Tab-separated table of C-alpha atoms in Angstrom:
chain	number	residue	atom	x	y	z
A	10	MET	CA	0.000	0.000	0.000
A	11	SER	CA	1.484	3.340	-0.993
A	12	GLU	CA	2.025	6.189	1.462
A	13	GLY	CA	-0.552	8.236	-0.430
A	14	ASN	CA	-3.154	5.505	-0.045
A	15	VAL	CA	-2.417	5.207	3.659
A	16	GLU	CA	-2.933	8.948	4.139
A	17	ALA	CA	-6.166	8.767	2.133
A	18	LEU	CA	-7.450	5.986	4.387
A	19	TRP	CA	-6.464	7.984	7.489
A	20	ALA	CA	-8.335	11.001	6.188
A	21	GLN	CA	-11.363	8.910	5.245
A	22	ALA	CA	-11.502	7.385	8.724
A	23	ILE	CA	-10.993	10.659	10.590
A	24	PHE	CA	-13.173	12.910	8.434
A	25	SER	CA	-16.257	10.694	8.654
A	26	PRO	CA	-19.544	11.214	10.509
A	27	VAL	CA	-19.195	11.282	14.288
A	28	PRO	CA	-21.708	9.745	16.720
A	29	VAL	CA	-24.610	11.969	17.711
A	30	ARG	CA	-23.759	11.355	21.361
A	31	ASN	CA	-20.726	13.366	22.503
A	32	ALA	CA	-20.533	15.095	19.106
A	33	PHE	CA	-18.393	17.970	20.420
A	34	GLU	CA	-15.876	15.739	22.198
A	35	VAL	CA	-15.541	13.304	19.293
A	36	THR	CA	-15.110	16.177	16.811
A	37	VAL	CA	-12.281	17.562	18.961
A	38	GLU	CA	-10.791	14.055	19.144
A	39	ARG	CA	-10.927	13.561	15.369
A	40	LEU	CA	-9.393	16.956	14.568
A	41	ALA	CA	-6.685	16.669	17.233
A	42	GLN	CA	-5.758	13.179	16.093
A	43	SER	CA	-5.648	14.259	12.451
A	44	ILE	CA	-2.968	16.761	13.480
A	45	ARG	CA	-1.083	14.447	15.836
A	46	LEU	CA	-1.062	11.608	13.253
A	47	GLY	CA	0.115	13.911	10.476
A	48	VAL	CA	-3.035	13.705	8.346
A	49	LEU	CA	-2.974	17.502	8.617
A	50	VAL	CA	0.501	19.029	8.765
A	51	ASP	CA	2.062	22.329	9.782
A	52	GLY	CA	0.678	25.207	7.741
A	53	GLU	CA	-2.088	23.170	6.124
A	54	GLN	CA	-5.514	24.784	5.998
A	55	LEU	CA	-8.528	22.978	7.391
A	56	PRO	CA	-11.335	22.311	4.907
A	57	PRO	CA	-14.033	25.020	4.767
A	58	GLU	CA	-16.371	25.077	7.754
A	59	ARG	CA	-19.453	23.985	5.850
A	60	GLU	CA	-17.622	21.086	4.183
A	61	LEU	CA	-16.069	19.907	7.437
A	62	ALA	CA	-19.387	20.099	9.304
A	63	ASP	CA	-21.042	18.051	6.548
A	64	ARG	CA	-18.292	15.424	6.587
A	65	PHE	CA	-18.506	15.043	10.363
A	66	GLY	CA	-22.298	15.210	10.328
A	67	VAL	CA	-22.358	17.884	13.042
A	68	SER	CA	-23.811	21.375	13.242
A	69	ARG	CA	-21.609	24.321	12.356
A	70	VAL	CA	-22.001	25.524	15.947
A	71	THR	CA	-20.500	22.263	17.238
A	72	LEU	CA	-17.705	22.457	14.679
A	73	ARG	CA	-16.885	26.064	15.638
A	74	GLU	CA	-16.712	25.082	19.322
A	75	ALA	CA	-14.353	22.216	18.462
A	76	ILE	CA	-12.094	24.448	16.361
A	77	LYS	CA	-12.076	27.055	19.145
A	78	ALA	CA	-10.928	24.356	21.561
A	79	LEU	CA	-8.048	23.465	19.246
A	80	ARG	CA	-7.205	27.133	18.756
A	81	ASP	CA	-7.153	27.718	22.521
A	82	THR	CA	-4.693	24.844	22.926
A	83	GLY	CA	-2.407	26.034	20.142
A	84	LEU	CA	-3.071	23.242	17.639
A	85	VAL	CA	-4.548	25.588	15.027
A	86	GLU	CA	-4.662	29.314	14.342
A	87	SER	CA	-7.150	31.483	12.477
A	88	ARG	CA	-5.997	34.019	9.898
A	89	ARG	CA	-8.092	36.873	8.552
A	90	GLY	CA	-8.188	38.552	5.189
A	91	ARG	CA	-7.497	37.188	1.738
A	92	GLY	CA	-6.284	33.622	1.948
A	93	GLY	CA	-7.517	33.438	5.519
A	94	GLY	CA	-8.952	30.446	7.311
A	95	THR	CA	-7.919	27.984	9.992
A	96	PHE	CA	-4.416	26.538	9.741
A	97	VAL	CA	-2.501	23.797	11.549
A	98	VAL	CA	0.329	24.980	13.790
A	99	ALA	CA	0.891	21.794	15.793
A	100	PRO	CA	4.588	21.346	15.025
A	101	LYS	CA	5.309	24.765	16.550
A	102	VAL	CA	3.634	23.586	19.733
A	103	HIS	CA	5.657	20.371	19.698
A	104	ARG	CA	8.932	22.266	19.287
A	105	ALA	CA	8.036	24.549	22.158
A	106	ARG	CA	7.418	21.730	24.606
A	107	THR	CA	10.038	21.313	27.275
A	108	ALA	CA	11.565	17.970	28.192
A	109	ALA	CA	9.800	18.186	31.549
A	110	ALA	CA	6.406	18.641	29.873
A	111	GLU	CA	7.023	15.590	27.695
A	112	ALA	CA	8.090	13.569	30.728
A	113	ASP	CA	4.806	14.427	32.456
A	114	ARG	CA	2.746	13.196	29.506
A	115	PRO	CA	0.944	9.929	30.382
A	116	ASP	CA	2.037	6.855	28.411
A	117	ALA	CA	-0.458	5.926	25.664
A	118	HIS	CA	-0.816	2.320	26.867
A	119	TRP	CA	-1.369	3.526	30.433
A	120	VAL	CA	-4.061	5.914	29.169
A	121	GLU	CA	-5.889	3.172	27.270
A	122	ASP	CA	-5.699	0.805	30.235
A	123	ALA	CA	-7.175	3.443	32.550
A	124	LEU	CA	-9.951	4.294	30.090
A	125	ASP	CA	-10.808	0.613	29.632
A	126	LEU	CA	-10.983	0.123	33.394
A	127	ARG	CA	-13.216	3.159	33.783
A	128	ARG	CA	-15.547	1.964	30.981
A	129	VAL	CA	-16.012	-1.337	32.811
A	130	VAL	CA	-16.290	-0.066	36.397
A	131	GLU	CA	-18.153	3.242	36.527
A	132	PRO	CA	-21.262	2.385	34.443
A	133	GLY	CA	-21.707	-0.682	36.647
A	134	ALA	CA	-21.307	1.442	39.767
A	135	ALA	CA	-24.029	3.811	38.546
A	136	ALA	CA	-26.364	0.909	37.763
A	137	LEU	CA	-25.677	-0.585	41.198
A	138	ALA	CA	-26.494	2.724	42.906
A	139	ALA	CA	-29.760	2.981	40.981
A	140	SER	CA	-30.739	-0.519	42.115
A	141	ARG	CA	-30.403	0.343	45.806
A	142	THR	CA	-33.096	1.760	48.084
A	143	MET	CA	-31.855	5.144	49.234
A	144	THR	CA	-32.701	7.081	52.355
A	145	ALA	CA	-33.690	10.731	52.294
A	146	ALA	CA	-30.188	11.547	53.525
A	147	ASP	CA	-28.648	9.577	50.634
A	148	ARG	CA	-30.765	11.480	48.134
A	149	ALA	CA	-29.917	14.816	49.700
A	150	SER	CA	-26.212	13.980	49.605
A	151	LEU	CA	-26.346	13.076	45.920
A	152	HIS	CA	-28.178	16.316	45.110
A	153	ARG	CA	-25.559	18.244	47.087
A	154	TYR	CA	-22.600	16.655	45.293
A	155	LEU	CA	-24.247	17.339	41.936
A	156	ALA	CA	-24.844	20.997	42.861
A	157	GLU	CA	-21.262	21.369	44.065
A	158	ALA	CA	-19.928	20.002	40.780
A	159	ASN	CA	-22.170	22.310	38.758
A	160	ARG	CA	-21.141	25.502	40.560
A	161	ALA	CA	-17.478	24.670	41.207
A	162	THR	CA	-14.886	27.220	40.143
A	163	PRO	CA	-12.392	26.087	37.480
A	164	THR	CA	-9.725	25.456	40.129
A	165	ARG	CA	-12.053	23.215	42.158
A	166	ARG	CA	-13.958	21.644	39.289
A	167	ARG	CA	-11.919	18.448	39.125
A	168	LEU	CA	-12.241	17.794	42.877
A	169	ALA	CA	-16.009	18.394	42.848
A	170	ASP	CA	-16.407	16.155	39.789
A	171	SER	CA	-14.478	13.348	41.455
A	172	ARG	CA	-16.497	13.676	44.677
A	173	LEU	CA	-19.725	13.240	42.704
A	174	HIS	CA	-18.427	10.082	41.027
A	175	MET	CA	-17.219	8.713	44.361
A	176	ALA	CA	-20.603	9.455	45.948
A	177	ILE	CA	-22.357	7.528	43.182
A	178	ALA	CA	-20.044	4.565	43.758
A	179	ALA	CA	-20.523	4.667	47.528
A	180	LEU	CA	-24.318	4.625	47.172
A	181	GLY	CA	-24.052	1.198	45.557
A	182	GLY	CA	-23.021	-0.195	48.923
A	183	SER	CA	-20.003	-2.172	47.700
A	184	ALA	CA	-16.675	-1.276	49.285
A	185	SER	CA	-14.801	-3.115	46.531
A	186	VAL	CA	-16.552	-1.215	43.742
A	187	THR	CA	-16.033	2.080	45.552
A	188	ALA	CA	-12.317	1.327	45.914
A	189	LEU	CA	-12.037	0.584	42.178
A	190	VAL	CA	-13.798	3.827	41.287
A	191	GLY	CA	-11.404	5.633	43.593
A	192	ASP	CA	-8.459	4.129	41.711
A	193	VAL	CA	-10.030	5.091	38.386
A	194	GLN	CA	-10.596	8.665	39.552
A	195	MET	CA	-6.983	9.008	40.703
A	196	ARG	CA	-5.748	7.879	37.292
A	197	LEU	CA	-8.295	10.064	35.533
A	198	ASP	CA	-7.099	13.096	37.490
A	199	GLU	CA	-3.555	12.560	36.222
A	200	MET	CA	-4.777	12.408	32.629
A	201	LEU	CA	-7.084	15.412	32.861
A	202	ARG	CA	-4.275	17.564	34.275
A	203	ALA	CA	-2.426	16.963	30.999
A	204	ILE	CA	-5.150	18.392	28.729
A	205	PRO	CA	-6.861	21.800	28.534
A	206	VAL	CA	-10.154	22.600	30.250
A	207	LEU	CA	-12.802	23.175	27.571
A	208	ALA	CA	-15.881	25.197	28.476
A	209	ALA	CA	-18.127	23.374	25.993
A	210	ASN	CA	-17.134	20.027	27.476
A	211	ILE	CA	-17.798	21.268	31.020
A	212	ALA	CA	-21.318	22.339	30.056
A	213	HIS	CA	-21.934	19.002	28.355
A	214	SER	CA	-20.529	17.157	31.373
A	215	ASP	CA	-22.861	19.050	33.725
A	216	ALA	CA	-25.879	17.974	31.674
A	217	GLN	CA	-24.670	14.379	31.644
A	218	HIS	CA	-24.110	14.412	35.415
A	219	ALA	CA	-27.688	15.592	35.896
A	220	ALA	CA	-29.014	12.793	33.682
A	221	ILE	CA	-26.991	10.177	35.579
A	222	VAL	CA	-28.196	11.426	38.963
A	223	ASP	CA	-31.810	11.563	37.780
A	224	ALA	CA	-31.614	7.952	36.577
A	225	ILE	CA	-30.156	6.848	39.914
A	226	LEU	CA	-32.724	8.705	41.989
A	227	THR	CA	-35.598	7.262	39.946
A	228	GLY	CA	-34.252	3.719	40.211
A	229	GLN	CA	-33.524	3.246	36.493
A	230	ALA	CA	-30.447	1.030	36.630
A	231	GLU	CA	-29.969	0.456	32.888
A	232	LYS	CA	-30.546	4.126	32.118
A	233	ALA	CA	-27.995	5.064	34.789
A	234	ARG	CA	-25.556	2.664	33.163
A	235	SER	CA	-26.090	4.033	29.650
A	236	GLU	CA	-25.952	7.663	30.786
A	237	MET	CA	-22.670	6.998	32.598
A	238	GLU	CA	-21.302	5.225	29.517
A	239	GLU	CA	-22.113	8.259	27.381
A	240	HIS	CA	-20.467	10.556	29.917
A	241	ILE	CA	-17.338	8.412	30.129
A	242	ASP	CA	-17.094	8.060	26.353
A	243	GLY	CA	-17.121	11.853	25.949
A	244	THR	CA	-14.225	12.290	28.371
A	245	ALA	CA	-12.366	9.391	26.760
A	246	ALA	CA	-12.700	10.996	23.324
A	247	LEU	CA	-11.012	14.173	24.542
A	248	LEU	CA	-8.260	12.278	26.319
A	249	ARG	CA	-7.527	10.129	23.274
A	250	GLY	CA	-7.544	13.190	21.040
A	251	PHE	CA	-4.995	15.070	23.104
A	252	LEU	CA	-2.919	12.260	24.639
A	253	THR	CA	-2.776	9.246	22.323
């Protein structure tokens, strides 16, 4: 297979419709990976907005949010005027990285292992919590952790998010499951510290948290599982886009 054919297959795979669920996160993942894999190279212009939105099967609003996220992290830049558009600048970012920053970057295999573990453990923990009979105090606690995560400042967001996930695990009543979720959250924290905070993802995450909590409080175990899976898959898409 020629190099040109390989690049064409890469592009075909990356610039294809994304799932409706987690559309923003998967669009960021696809674009970031296209740059990191060399499908798009330094100085290359992204396809026109309308064309790219059509190829991904997302709204232009979602696409603009994804491109803004890449621009904020230095992977692309926008140029005005004649010949303007959005251009890849990733190699400049790579050259600017210090040895210490590279050393802090999580290993790709470690990332995938952690994401696989989370995909197995946390949806089950949510389903288990939804299957339990909760006291009024349990319900109040879950509402409180959700509210704290929603209104947390950027500097405390990660802690509040983790506390909500730990509360969900604890409500299942299994010490072993709670311990596994704790391990997952510790590993997740290390990964999230290595990628930028994206406002659009935070808003999406808040909505997903609310859906998970609602499913738990109404005793819908399978819905709690599927809502947690969607939430986890969105985070995983961002982490894969920026880290692997």
